[in-house]
Amino acid sequence: QVQLVESGGGLVQAGGSLRLSCAASGSIFSINVMRWYRQAPGKQRELVAAITSGGSTNYADSVKGRFTISRDNAKNTVYLQMNSLKPEDTAVYYCNADLRLRGHSWYEGYWGQGTQVTVSS
């Protein structure tokens, strides 16, 4: 069974920092792109940041200069370092990854269960 498990969410004051982690486990052959999404109450899920297996990154304009995505390919883990947090960053953050399972020749997307980030003003 393949799982993406997020951790690191919580409550923080505006201006503070949090680091999210997402570990993929199971019968995984390789991982292509890993992403972080977020969904605030009453809003659509939006892409926050993405990173390729080679380390290329891209960010939503709203988080550029404040958030940093990184990954440890040996641990099948992606991170999101969030600095200078604002109340508008409050959301459930979801990990997403394109996984190729052992015995498969294609990639498919998997989601984590989400972790709550709350930024107080």
A tleap script that builds the chain and sets N, CA, C and O, in Angstrom:
source leaprc.protein.ff14SB
mol = sequence {
  NGLN VAL GLN LEU VAL GLU SER GLY GLY GLY
  LEU VAL GLN ALA GLY GLY SER LEU ARG LEU
  SER CYS ALA ALA SER GLY SER ILE PHE SER
  ILE ASN VAL MET ARG TRP TYR ARG GLN ALA
  PRO GLY LYS GLN ARG GLU LEU VAL ALA ALA
  ILE THR SER GLY GLY SER THR ASN TYR ALA
  ASP SER VAL LYS GLY ARG PHE THR ILE SER
  ARG ASP ASN ALA LYS ASN THR VAL TYR LEU
  GLN MET ASN SER LEU LYS PRO GLU ASP THR
  ALA VAL TYR TYR CYS ASN ALA ASP LEU ARG
  LEU ARG GLY HIE SER TRP TYR GLU GLY TYR
  TRP GLY GLN GLY THR GLN VAL THR VAL SER
  CSER
}
set mol.1.N position { 0.842 -1.194 0.000 }
set mol.1.CA position { 0.000 0.000 0.000 }
set mol.1.C position { 0.877 1.243 0.000 }
set mol.1.O position { 1.803 1.361 0.802 }
set mol.2.N position { 0.579 2.168 -0.903 }
set mol.2.CA position { 1.356 3.397 -1.012 }
set mol.2.C position { 0.713 4.474 -0.155 }
set mol.2.O position { -0.505 4.655 -0.158 }
set mol.3.N position { 1.551 5.176 0.570 }
set mol.3.CA position { 1.052 6.258 1.424 }
set mol.3.C position { 1.925 7.487 1.300 }
set mol.3.O position { 3.141 7.397 1.125 }
set mol.4.N position { 1.275 8.651 1.394 }
set mol.4.CA position { 1.967 9.913 1.576 }
set mol.4.C position { 1.510 10.446 2.930 }
set mol.4.O position { 0.318 10.670 3.141 }
set mol.5.N position { 2.441 10.645 3.832 }
set mol.5.CA position { 2.087 11.065 5.183 }
set mol.5.C position { 2.744 12.407 5.482 }
set mol.5.O position { 3.969 12.527 5.500 }
set mol.6.N position { 1.905 13.412 5.717 }
set mol.6.CA position { 2.391 14.753 6.042 }
set mol.6.C position { 2.533 14.917 7.548 }
set mol.6.O position { 1.861 14.247 8.333 }
set mol.7.N position { 3.414 15.815 7.926 }
set mol.7.CA position { 3.574 16.189 9.326 }
set mol.7.C position { 4.133 17.607 9.385 }
set mol.7.O position { 4.632 18.139 8.393 }
set mol.8.N position { 4.039 18.205 10.574 }
set mol.8.CA position { 4.647 19.508 10.789 }
set mol.8.C position { 3.700 20.678 10.853 }
set mol.8.O position { 4.127 21.801 11.120 }
set mol.9.N position { 2.428 20.445 10.616 }
set mol.9.CA position { 1.475 21.550 10.709 }
set mol.9.C position { 1.263 21.971 12.155 }
set mol.9.O position { 1.749 21.331 13.087 }
set mol.10.N position { 0.529 23.057 12.318 }
set mol.10.CA position { 0.235 23.534 13.659 }
set mol.10.C position { -0.206 24.970 13.664 }
set mol.10.O position { -0.545 25.543 12.629 }
set mol.11.N position { -0.194 25.551 14.868 }
set mol.11.CA position { -0.605 26.931 15.079 }
set mol.11.C position { 0.635 27.781 15.304 }
set mol.11.O position { 1.495 27.437 16.115 }
set mol.12.N position { 0.723 28.893 14.581 }
set mol.12.CA position { 1.879 29.777 14.710 }
set mol.12.C position { 1.409 31.219 14.579 }
set mol.12.O position { 0.407 31.492 13.917 }
set mol.13.N position { 2.122 32.129 15.200 }
set mol.13.CA position { 1.795 33.551 15.083 }
set mol.13.C position { 2.307 34.096 13.755 }
set mol.13.O position { 3.248 33.563 13.166 }
set mol.14.N position { 1.677 35.150 13.306 }
set mol.14.CA position { 2.123 35.813 12.085 }
set mol.14.C position { 3.595 36.205 12.222 }
set mol.14.O position { 4.037 36.696 13.261 }
set mol.15.N position { 4.333 35.971 11.144 }
set mol.15.CA position { 5.760 36.230 11.152 }
set mol.15.C position { 6.596 35.018 11.532 }
set mol.15.O position { 7.817 35.028 11.382 }
set mol.16.N position { 5.945 33.988 12.018 }
set mol.16.CA position { 6.638 32.788 12.435 }
set mol.16.C position { 6.929 31.842 11.291 }
set mol.16.O position { 6.688 32.150 10.123 }
set mol.17.N position { 7.458 30.670 11.658 }
set mol.17.CA position { 7.877 29.676 10.665 }
set mol.17.C position { 7.359 28.295 11.036 }
set mol.17.O position { 7.158 27.972 12.207 }
set mol.18.N position { 7.153 27.502 10.013 }
set mol.18.CA position { 6.835 26.084 10.162 }
set mol.18.C position { 7.535 25.318 9.053 }
set mol.18.O position { 7.815 25.858 7.982 }
set mol.19.N position { 7.812 24.054 9.327 }
set mol.19.CA position { 8.378 23.180 8.303 }
set mol.19.C position { 7.502 21.948 8.173 }
set mol.19.O position { 7.332 21.181 9.120 }
set mol.20.N position { 6.949 21.772 6.978 }
set mol.20.CA position { 6.135 20.602 6.683 }
set mol.20.C position { 6.994 19.511 6.045 }
set mol.20.O position { 7.933 19.787 5.298 }
set mol.21.N position { 6.645 18.272 6.362 }
set mol.21.CA position { 7.311 17.123 5.745 }
set mol.21.C position { 6.256 16.199 5.157 }
set mol.21.O position { 5.129 16.128 5.648 }
set mol.22.N position { 6.632 15.500 4.110 }
set mol.22.CA position { 5.744 14.505 3.503 }
set mol.22.C position { 6.601 13.342 3.049 }
set mol.22.O position { 7.463 13.486 2.182 }
set mol.23.N position { 6.351 12.182 3.649 }
set mol.23.CA position { 7.123 10.988 3.332 }
set mol.23.C position { 6.266 10.001 2.548 }
set mol.23.O position { 5.151 9.667 2.948 }
set mol.24.N position { 6.802 9.550 1.444 }
set mol.24.CA position { 6.126 8.535 0.629 }
set mol.24.C position { 6.671 7.161 0.989 }
set mol.24.O position { 7.880 6.976 1.127 }
set mol.25.N position { 5.768 6.204 1.137 }
set mol.25.CA position { 6.195 4.847 1.478 }
set mol.25.C position { 5.373 3.831 0.702 }
set mol.25.O position { 4.291 4.131 0.198 }
set mol.26.N position { 5.913 2.626 0.619 }
set mol.26.CA position { 5.234 1.566 -0.117 }
set mol.26.C position { 6.103 1.037 -1.235 }
set mol.26.O position { 7.319 1.231 -1.246 }
set mol.27.N position { 5.467 0.369 -2.166 }
set mol.27.CA position { 6.188 -0.271 -3.250 }
set mol.27.C position { 6.460 0.723 -4.388 }
set mol.27.O position { 5.877 0.639 -5.468 }
set mol.28.N position { 7.364 1.661 -4.103 }
set mol.28.CA position { 7.654 2.752 -5.024 }
set mol.28.C position { 8.926 2.477 -5.796 }
set mol.28.O position { 9.958 2.145 -5.214 }
set mol.29.N position { 8.848 2.618 -7.131 }
set mol.29.CA position { 10.030 2.464 -7.965 }
set mol.29.C position { 10.750 3.792 -8.126 }
set mol.29.O position { 11.970 3.875 -7.983 }
set mol.30.N position { 9.980 4.823 -8.423 }
set mol.30.CA position { 10.578 6.153 -8.543 }
set mol.30.C position { 9.501 7.224 -8.345 }
set mol.30.O position { 8.303 6.957 -8.446 }
set mol.31.N position { 9.968 8.438 -8.061 }
set mol.31.CA position { 9.082 9.577 -7.851 }
set mol.31.C position { 9.489 10.678 -8.806 }
set mol.31.O position { 10.668 11.017 -8.900 }
set mol.32.N position { 8.527 11.237 -9.512 }
set mol.32.CA position { 8.806 12.333 -10.424 }
set mol.32.C position { 8.582 13.645 -9.682 }
set mol.32.O position { 9.361 13.974 -8.787 }
set mol.33.N position { 7.578 14.377 -10.014 }
set mol.33.CA position { 7.337 15.681 -9.386 }
set mol.33.C position { 6.642 15.497 -8.037 }
set mol.33.O position { 5.749 14.663 -7.889 }
set mol.34.N position { 7.071 16.292 -7.064 }
set mol.34.CA position { 6.405 16.348 -5.754 }
set mol.34.C position { 5.905 17.775 -5.547 }
set mol.34.O position { 6.581 18.737 -5.911 }
set mol.35.N position { 4.742 17.900 -4.972 }
set mol.35.CA position { 4.093 19.207 -4.867 }
set mol.35.C position { 3.462 19.398 -3.490 }
set mol.35.O position { 3.164 18.441 -2.775 }
set mol.36.N position { 3.273 20.655 -3.151 }
set mol.36.CA position { 2.454 21.046 -2.014 }
set mol.36.C position { 1.293 21.895 -2.536 }
set mol.36.O position { 1.488 22.845 -3.296 }
set mol.37.N position { 0.103 21.534 -2.116 }
set mol.37.CA position { -1.104 22.304 -2.376 }
set mol.37.C position { -1.646 22.780 -1.035 }
set mol.37.O position { -1.247 22.296 0.024 }
set mol.38.N position { -2.554 23.729 -1.105 }
set mol.38.CA position { -3.270 24.137 0.097 }
set mol.38.C position { -4.705 24.488 -0.252 }
set mol.38.O position { -5.019 24.878 -1.377 }
set mol.39.N position { -5.564 24.340 0.742 }
set mol.39.CA position { -6.970 24.685 0.571 }
set mol.39.C position { -7.466 25.371 1.817 }
set mol.39.O position { -7.493 24.788 2.901 }
set mol.40.N position { -7.861 26.626 1.648 }
set mol.40.CA position { -8.433 27.408 2.735 }
set mol.40.C position { -9.940 27.206 2.731 }
set mol.40.O position { -10.511 26.842 1.703 }
set mol.41.N position { -10.597 27.440 3.875 }
set mol.41.CA position { -12.049 27.274 3.940 }
set mol.41.C position { -12.778 28.104 2.886 }
set mol.41.O position { -12.549 29.307 2.769 }
set mol.42.N position { -13.642 27.464 2.132 }
set mol.42.CA position { -14.420 28.160 1.126 }
set mol.42.C position { -13.681 28.489 -0.145 }
set mol.42.O position { -14.224 29.167 -1.017 }
set mol.43.N position { -12.450 28.022 -0.271 }
set mol.43.CA position { -11.647 28.317 -1.464 }
set mol.43.C position { -11.233 27.027 -2.161 }
set mol.43.O position { -11.276 25.937 -1.590 }
set mol.44.N position { -10.835 27.193 -3.407 }
set mol.44.CA position { -10.359 26.039 -4.174 }
set mol.44.C position { -8.945 25.666 -3.749 }
set mol.44.O position { -8.183 26.500 -3.258 }
set mol.45.N position { -8.615 24.404 -3.946 }
set mol.45.CA position { -7.259 23.955 -3.671 }
set mol.45.C position { -6.318 24.617 -4.674 }
set mol.45.O position { -6.611 24.674 -5.869 }
set mol.46.N position { -5.185 25.117 -4.180 }
set mol.46.CA position { -4.240 25.800 -5.049 }
set mol.46.C position { -2.841 25.217 -4.889 }
set mol.46.O position { -2.463 24.740 -3.819 }
set mol.47.N position { -2.087 25.269 -5.980 }
set mol.47.CA position { -0.706 24.801 -5.962 }
set mol.47.C position { 0.160 25.835 -5.259 }
set mol.47.O position { 0.121 27.020 -5.589 }
set mol.48.N position { 0.935 25.379 -4.293 }
set mol.48.CA position { 1.829 26.262 -3.551 }
set mol.48.C position { 3.242 26.200 -4.126 }
set mol.48.O position { 3.854 27.230 -4.408 }
set mol.49.N position { 3.751 24.977 -4.297 }
set mol.49.CA position { 5.127 24.799 -4.770 }
set mol.49.C position { 5.282 23.404 -5.346 }
set mol.49.O position { 4.544 22.483 -4.994 }
set mol.50.N position { 6.257 23.261 -6.239 }
set mol.50.CA position { 6.535 21.970 -6.852 }
set mol.50.C position { 8.039 21.814 -7.034 }
set mol.50.O position { 8.772 22.795 -7.165 }
set mol.51.N position { 8.480 20.563 -7.041 }
set mol.51.CA position { 9.899 20.282 -7.241 }
set mol.51.C position { 10.042 18.993 -8.047 }
set mol.51.O position { 9.385 17.992 -7.760 }
set mol.52.N position { 10.905 19.031 -9.053 }
set mol.52.CA position { 11.131 17.846 -9.875 }
set mol.52.C position { 12.170 16.945 -9.213 }
set mol.52.O position { 12.794 17.321 -8.221 }
set mol.53.N position { 12.343 15.766 -9.772 }
set mol.53.CA position { 13.341 14.842 -9.233 }
set mol.53.C position { 14.749 15.415 -9.369 }
set mol.53.O position { 15.648 15.041 -8.616 }
set mol.54.N position { 14.939 16.310 -10.317 }
set mol.54.CA position { 16.236 16.941 -10.508 }
set mol.54.C position { 16.464 18.185 -9.682 }
set mol.54.O position { 17.553 18.760 -9.689 }
set mol.55.N position { 15.411 18.605 -8.956 }
set mol.55.CA position { 15.559 19.740 -8.066 }
set mol.55.C position { 15.052 21.071 -8.599 }
set mol.55.O position { 15.186 22.089 -7.919 }
set mol.56.N position { 14.477 21.094 -9.789 }
set mol.56.CA position { 13.891 22.342 -10.295 }
set mol.56.C position { 12.617 22.646 -9.522 }
set mol.56.O position { 11.831 21.751 -9.211 }
set mol.57.N position { 12.428 23.926 -9.217 }
set mol.57.CA position { 11.306 24.328 -8.379 }
set mol.57.C position { 10.476 25.416 -9.033 }
set mol.57.O position { 10.960 26.155 -9.891 }
set mol.58.N position { 9.223 25.507 -8.620 }
set mol.58.CA position { 8.409 26.667 -8.950 }
set mol.58.C position { 7.436 26.918 -7.810 }
set mol.58.O position { 7.069 26.010 -7.064 }
set mol.59.N position { 7.026 28.185 -7.697 }
set mol.59.CA position { 6.230 28.623 -6.557 }
set mol.59.C position { 5.055 29.487 -7.009 }
set mol.59.O position { 5.103 30.155 -8.041 }
set mol.60.N position { 4.006 29.449 -6.203 }
set mol.60.CA position { 2.926 30.409 -6.391 }
set mol.60.C position { 3.465 31.802 -6.064 }
set mol.60.O position { 4.320 31.952 -5.192 }
set mol.61.N position { 2.968 32.806 -6.758 }
set mol.61.CA position { 3.444 34.170 -6.531 }
set mol.61.C position { 3.255 34.588 -5.076 }
set mol.61.O position { 4.066 35.338 -4.533 }
set mol.62.N position { 2.197 34.110 -4.453 }
set mol.62.CA position { 1.867 34.529 -3.090 }
set mol.62.C position { 2.876 34.035 -2.047 }
set mol.62.O position { 2.907 34.549 -0.929 }
set mol.63.N position { 3.694 33.053 -2.400 }
set mol.63.CA position { 4.634 32.507 -1.406 }
set mol.63.C position { 6.091 32.693 -1.815 }
set mol.63.O position { 6.994 32.336 -1.058 }
set mol.64.N position { 6.329 33.239 -2.988 }
set mol.64.CA position { 7.712 33.423 -3.445 }
set mol.64.C position { 8.487 34.280 -2.451 }
set mol.64.O position { 8.003 35.308 -1.977 }
set mol.65.N position { 9.695 33.833 -2.151 }
set mol.65.CA position { 10.545 34.566 -1.225 }
set mol.65.C position { 10.286 34.242 0.233 }
set mol.65.O position { 11.056 34.648 1.103 }
set mol.66.N position { 9.197 33.507 0.517 }
set mol.66.CA position { 8.883 33.155 1.903 }
set mol.66.C position { 8.930 31.633 2.134 }
set mol.66.O position { 9.327 31.171 3.204 }
set mol.67.N position { 8.522 30.874 1.127 }
set mol.67.CA position { 8.484 29.414 1.239 }
set mol.67.C position { 9.585 28.800 0.392 }
set mol.67.O position { 9.951 29.328 -0.658 }
set mol.68.N position { 10.110 27.671 0.870 }
set mol.68.CA position { 11.125 26.928 0.123 }
set mol.68.C position { 10.759 25.453 0.109 }
set mol.68.O position { 10.560 24.841 1.159 }
set mol.69.N position { 10.671 24.887 -1.091 }
set mol.69.CA position { 10.412 23.460 -1.228 }
set mol.69.C position { 11.736 22.749 -1.475 }
set mol.69.O position { 12.604 23.246 -2.193 }
set mol.70.N position { 11.869 21.575 -0.864 }
set mol.70.CA position { 13.071 20.769 -1.076 }
set mol.70.C position { 12.682 19.300 -0.961 }
set mol.70.O position { 11.571 18.976 -0.541 }
set mol.71.N position { 13.603 18.413 -1.336 }
set mol.71.CA position { 13.292 16.986 -1.243 }
set mol.71.C position { 14.555 16.198 -0.954 }
set mol.71.O position { 15.668 16.616 -1.272 }
set mol.72.N position { 14.345 15.050 -0.342 }
set mol.72.CA position { 15.418 14.098 -0.098 }
set mol.72.C position { 15.029 12.831 -0.852 }
set mol.72.O position { 14.188 12.061 -0.387 }
set mol.73.N position { 15.628 12.619 -1.992 }
set mol.73.CA position { 15.235 11.495 -2.834 }
set mol.73.C position { 15.530 10.151 -2.174 }
set mol.73.O position { 14.813 9.179 -2.409 }
set mol.74.N position { 16.568 10.087 -1.359 }
set mol.74.CA position { 16.898 8.845 -0.685 }
set mol.74.C position { 15.826 8.450 0.329 }
set mol.74.O position { 15.631 7.270 0.619 }
set mol.75.N position { 15.133 9.466 0.863 }
set mol.75.CA position { 14.095 9.210 1.870 }
set mol.75.C position { 12.693 9.325 1.297 }
set mol.75.O position { 11.711 9.189 2.027 }
set mol.76.N position { 12.588 9.576 -0.013 }
set mol.76.CA position { 11.267 9.759 -0.640 }
set mol.76.C position { 10.439 10.802 0.114 }
set mol.76.O position { 9.245 10.617 0.350 }
set mol.77.N position { 11.086 11.881 0.479 }
set mol.77.CA position { 10.456 12.893 1.321 }
set mol.77.C position { 10.584 14.275 0.688 }
set mol.77.O position { 11.620 14.625 0.124 }
set mol.78.N position { 9.512 15.047 0.795 }
set mol.78.CA position { 9.511 16.436 0.347 }
set mol.78.C position { 9.209 17.317 1.547 }
set mol.78.O position { 8.454 16.943 2.445 }
set mol.79.N position { 9.814 18.492 1.541 }
set mol.79.CA position { 9.666 19.439 2.648 }
set mol.79.C position { 9.137 20.772 2.134 }
set mol.79.O position { 9.295 21.109 0.960 }
set mol.80.N position { 8.513 21.513 3.025 }
set mol.80.CA position { 8.115 22.878 2.715 }
set mol.80.C position { 8.478 23.734 3.920 }
set mol.80.O position { 7.828 23.660 4.963 }
set mol.81.N position { 9.510 24.539 3.770 }
set mol.81.CA position { 9.899 25.486 4.806 }
set mol.81.C position { 9.108 26.764 4.589 }
set mol.81.O position { 9.199 27.388 3.532 }
set mol.82.N position { 8.339 27.149 5.584 }
set mol.82.CA position { 7.469 28.317 5.466 }
set mol.82.C position { 7.917 29.364 6.471 }
set mol.82.O position { 7.845 29.150 7.681 }
set mol.83.N position { 8.378 30.490 5.966 }
set mol.83.CA position { 8.830 31.595 6.810 }
set mol.83.C position { 7.925 32.803 6.611 }
set mol.83.O position { 7.156 32.868 5.653 }
set mol.84.N position { 8.027 33.747 7.521 }
set mol.84.CA position { 7.244 34.989 7.445 }
set mol.84.C position { 5.775 34.685 7.180 }
set mol.84.O position { 5.157 35.279 6.296 }
set mol.85.N position { 5.233 33.771 7.941 }
set mol.85.CA position { 3.858 33.328 7.712 }
set mol.85.C position { 2.869 34.452 7.973 }
set mol.85.O position { 3.061 35.295 8.849 }
set mol.86.N position { 1.804 34.433 7.179 }
set mol.86.CA position { 0.741 35.428 7.261 }
set mol.86.C position { -0.572 34.719 7.565 }
set mol.86.O position { -0.713 33.529 7.285 }
set mol.87.N position { -1.533 35.440 8.136 }
set mol.87.CA position { -2.849 34.815 8.397 }
set mol.87.C position { -3.471 34.214 7.135 }
set mol.87.O position { -4.175 33.207 7.210 }
set mol.88.N position { -3.218 34.821 5.992 }
set mol.88.CA position { -3.787 34.289 4.750 }
set mol.88.C position { -3.133 32.988 4.287 }
set mol.88.O position { -3.588 32.383 3.317 }
set mol.89.N position { -2.081 32.554 4.963 }
set mol.89.CA position { -1.484 31.243 4.678 }
set mol.89.C position { -2.245 30.121 5.397 }
set mol.89.O position { -1.965 28.943 5.175 }
set mol.90.N position { -3.192 30.478 6.243 }
set mol.90.CA position { -3.980 29.480 6.964 }
set mol.90.C position { -4.740 28.596 5.981 }
set mol.90.O position { -5.487 29.090 5.136 }
set mol.91.N position { -4.544 27.290 6.099 }
set mol.91.CA position { -5.158 26.339 5.167 }
set mol.91.C position { -4.786 24.924 5.590 }
set mol.91.O position { -3.941 24.719 6.461 }
set mol.92.N position { -5.429 23.964 4.960 }
set mol.92.CA position { -4.954 22.584 5.031 }
set mol.92.C position { -3.960 22.402 3.890 }
set mol.92.O position { -4.263 22.702 2.735 }
set mol.93.N position { -2.789 21.915 4.220 }
set mol.93.CA position { -1.730 21.728 3.228 }
set mol.93.C position { -1.655 20.244 2.860 }
set mol.93.O position { -1.598 19.371 3.725 }
set mol.94.N position { -1.656 19.993 1.565 }
set mol.94.CA position { -1.649 18.632 1.050 }
set mol.94.C position { -0.385 18.371 0.231 }
set mol.94.O position { 0.064 19.214 -0.545 }
set mol.95.N position { 0.159 17.201 0.426 }
set mol.95.CA position { 1.281 16.739 -0.381 }
set mol.95.C position { 0.731 15.941 -1.571 }
set mol.95.O position { -0.244 15.201 -1.439 }
set mol.96.N position { 1.360 16.102 -2.708 }
set mol.96.CA position { 0.984 15.380 -3.919 }
set mol.96.C position { 2.260 14.930 -4.629 }
set mol.96.O position { 3.240 15.673 -4.697 }
set mol.97.N position { 2.236 13.720 -5.150 }
set mol.97.CA position { 3.437 13.225 -5.834 }
set mol.97.C position { 3.060 12.318 -6.987 }
set mol.97.O position { 2.066 11.594 -6.931 }
set mol.98.N position { 3.869 12.368 -8.030 }
set mol.98.CA position { 3.719 11.473 -9.182 }
set mol.98.C position { 4.630 10.276 -8.946 }
set mol.98.O position { 5.855 10.387 -9.007 }
set mol.99.N position { 4.009 9.125 -8.674 }
set mol.99.CA position { 4.748 7.931 -8.294 }
set mol.99.C position { 4.681 6.878 -9.385 }
set mol.99.O position { 3.653 6.686 -10.034 }
set mol.100.N position { 5.812 6.199 -9.569 }
set mol.100.CA position { 5.833 5.011 -10.409 }
set mol.100.C position { 6.041 3.822 -9.471 }
set mol.100.O position { 7.071 3.714 -8.806 }
set mol.101.N position { 5.064 2.950 -9.430 }
set mol.101.CA position { 5.142 1.804 -8.528 }
set mol.101.C position { 5.962 0.681 -9.166 }
set mol.101.O position { 6.103 0.612 -10.387 }
set mol.102.N position { 6.487 -0.179 -8.330 }
set mol.102.CA position { 7.253 -1.338 -8.826 }
set mol.102.C position { 6.352 -2.210 -9.695 }
set mol.102.O position { 5.226 -2.530 -9.314 }
set mol.103.N position { 6.858 -2.590 -10.864 }
set mol.103.CA position { 6.080 -3.403 -11.786 }
set mol.103.C position { 5.232 -2.590 -12.739 }
set mol.103.O position { 4.604 -3.148 -13.639 }
set mol.104.N position { 5.202 -1.271 -12.554 }
set mol.104.CA position { 4.446 -0.395 -13.436 }
set mol.104.C position { 5.401 0.376 -14.344 }
set mol.104.O position { 6.570 0.574 -14.011 }
set mol.105.N position { 4.886 0.808 -15.497 }
set mol.105.CA position { 5.699 1.593 -16.427 }
set mol.105.C position { 5.169 3.016 -16.549 }
set mol.105.O position { 5.609 3.761 -17.424 }
set mol.106.N position { 4.231 3.408 -15.687 }
set mol.106.CA position { 3.643 4.737 -15.769 }
set mol.106.C position { 3.654 5.385 -14.386 }
set mol.106.O position { 3.813 4.721 -13.362 }
set mol.107.N position { 3.477 6.711 -14.396 }
set mol.107.CA position { 3.359 7.474 -13.161 }
set mol.107.C position { 1.898 7.813 -12.914 }
set mol.107.O position { 1.133 8.041 -13.850 }
set mol.108.N position { 1.524 7.841 -11.653 }
set mol.108.CA position { 0.186 8.284 -11.281 }
set mol.108.C position { 0.269 9.114 -10.020 }
set mol.108.O position { 1.195 8.978 -9.220 }
set mol.109.N position { -0.725 9.982 -9.860 }
set mol.109.CA position { -0.702 10.924 -8.752 }
set mol.109.C position { -1.284 10.348 -7.474 }
set mol.109.O position { -2.291 9.640 -7.489 }
set mol.110.N position { -0.624 10.669 -6.362 }
set mol.110.CA position { -1.100 10.273 -5.041 }
set mol.110.C position { -1.156 11.508 -4.146 }
set mol.110.O position { -0.406 12.468 -4.325 }
set mol.111.N position { -2.065 11.453 -3.182 }
set mol.111.CA position { -2.279 12.566 -2.260 }
set mol.111.C position { -2.080 12.110 -0.816 }
set mol.111.O position { -2.383 10.973 -0.457 }
set mol.112.N position { -1.566 13.023 -0.006 }
set mol.112.CA position { -1.556 12.818 1.423 }
set mol.112.C position { -2.886 13.225 2.026 }
set mol.112.O position { -3.785 13.689 1.326 }
set mol.113.N position { -3.002 13.044 3.344 }
set mol.113.CA position { -4.280 13.293 4.017 }
set mol.113.C position { -4.450 14.760 4.415 }
set mol.113.O position { -5.544 15.188 4.782 }
set mol.114.N position { -3.372 15.514 4.339 }
set mol.114.CA position { -3.434 16.933 4.674 }
set mol.114.C position { -3.007 17.219 6.105 }
set mol.114.O position { -3.174 16.391 7.000 }
set mol.115.N position { -2.456 18.399 6.298 }
set mol.115.CA position { -2.068 18.857 7.634 }
set mol.115.C position { -2.484 20.315 7.790 }
set mol.115.O position { -2.267 21.126 6.890 }
set mol.116.N position { -3.075 20.644 8.921 }
set mol.116.CA position { -3.611 21.981 9.138 }
set mol.116.C position { -2.503 22.949 9.541 }
set mol.116.O position { -1.694 22.664 10.424 }
set mol.117.N position { -2.488 24.085 8.880 }
set mol.117.CA position { -1.609 25.200 9.253 }
set mol.117.C position { -2.498 26.387 9.586 }
set mol.117.O position { -3.303 26.816 8.758 }
set mol.118.N position { -2.358 26.915 10.787 }
set mol.118.CA position { -3.141 28.058 11.225 }
set mol.118.C position { -2.191 29.161 11.668 }
set mol.118.O position { -1.339 28.955 12.532 }
set mol.119.N position { -2.350 30.338 11.064 }
set mol.119.CA position { -1.502 31.482 11.381 }
set mol.119.C position { -2.376 32.535 12.040 }
set mol.119.O position { -3.323 33.037 11.433 }
set mol.120.N position { -2.057 32.866 13.274 }
set mol.120.CA position { -2.846 33.861 14.009 }
set mol.120.C position { -2.243 35.248 13.832 }
set mol.120.O position { -1.033 35.405 13.674 }
set mol.121.N position { -3.112 36.243 13.864 }
set mol.121.CA position { -2.646 37.627 13.640 }
set mol.121.C position { -2.268 38.309 14.937 }
set mol.121.O position { -1.859 39.470 14.928 }
savepdb mol mol.pdb
quit
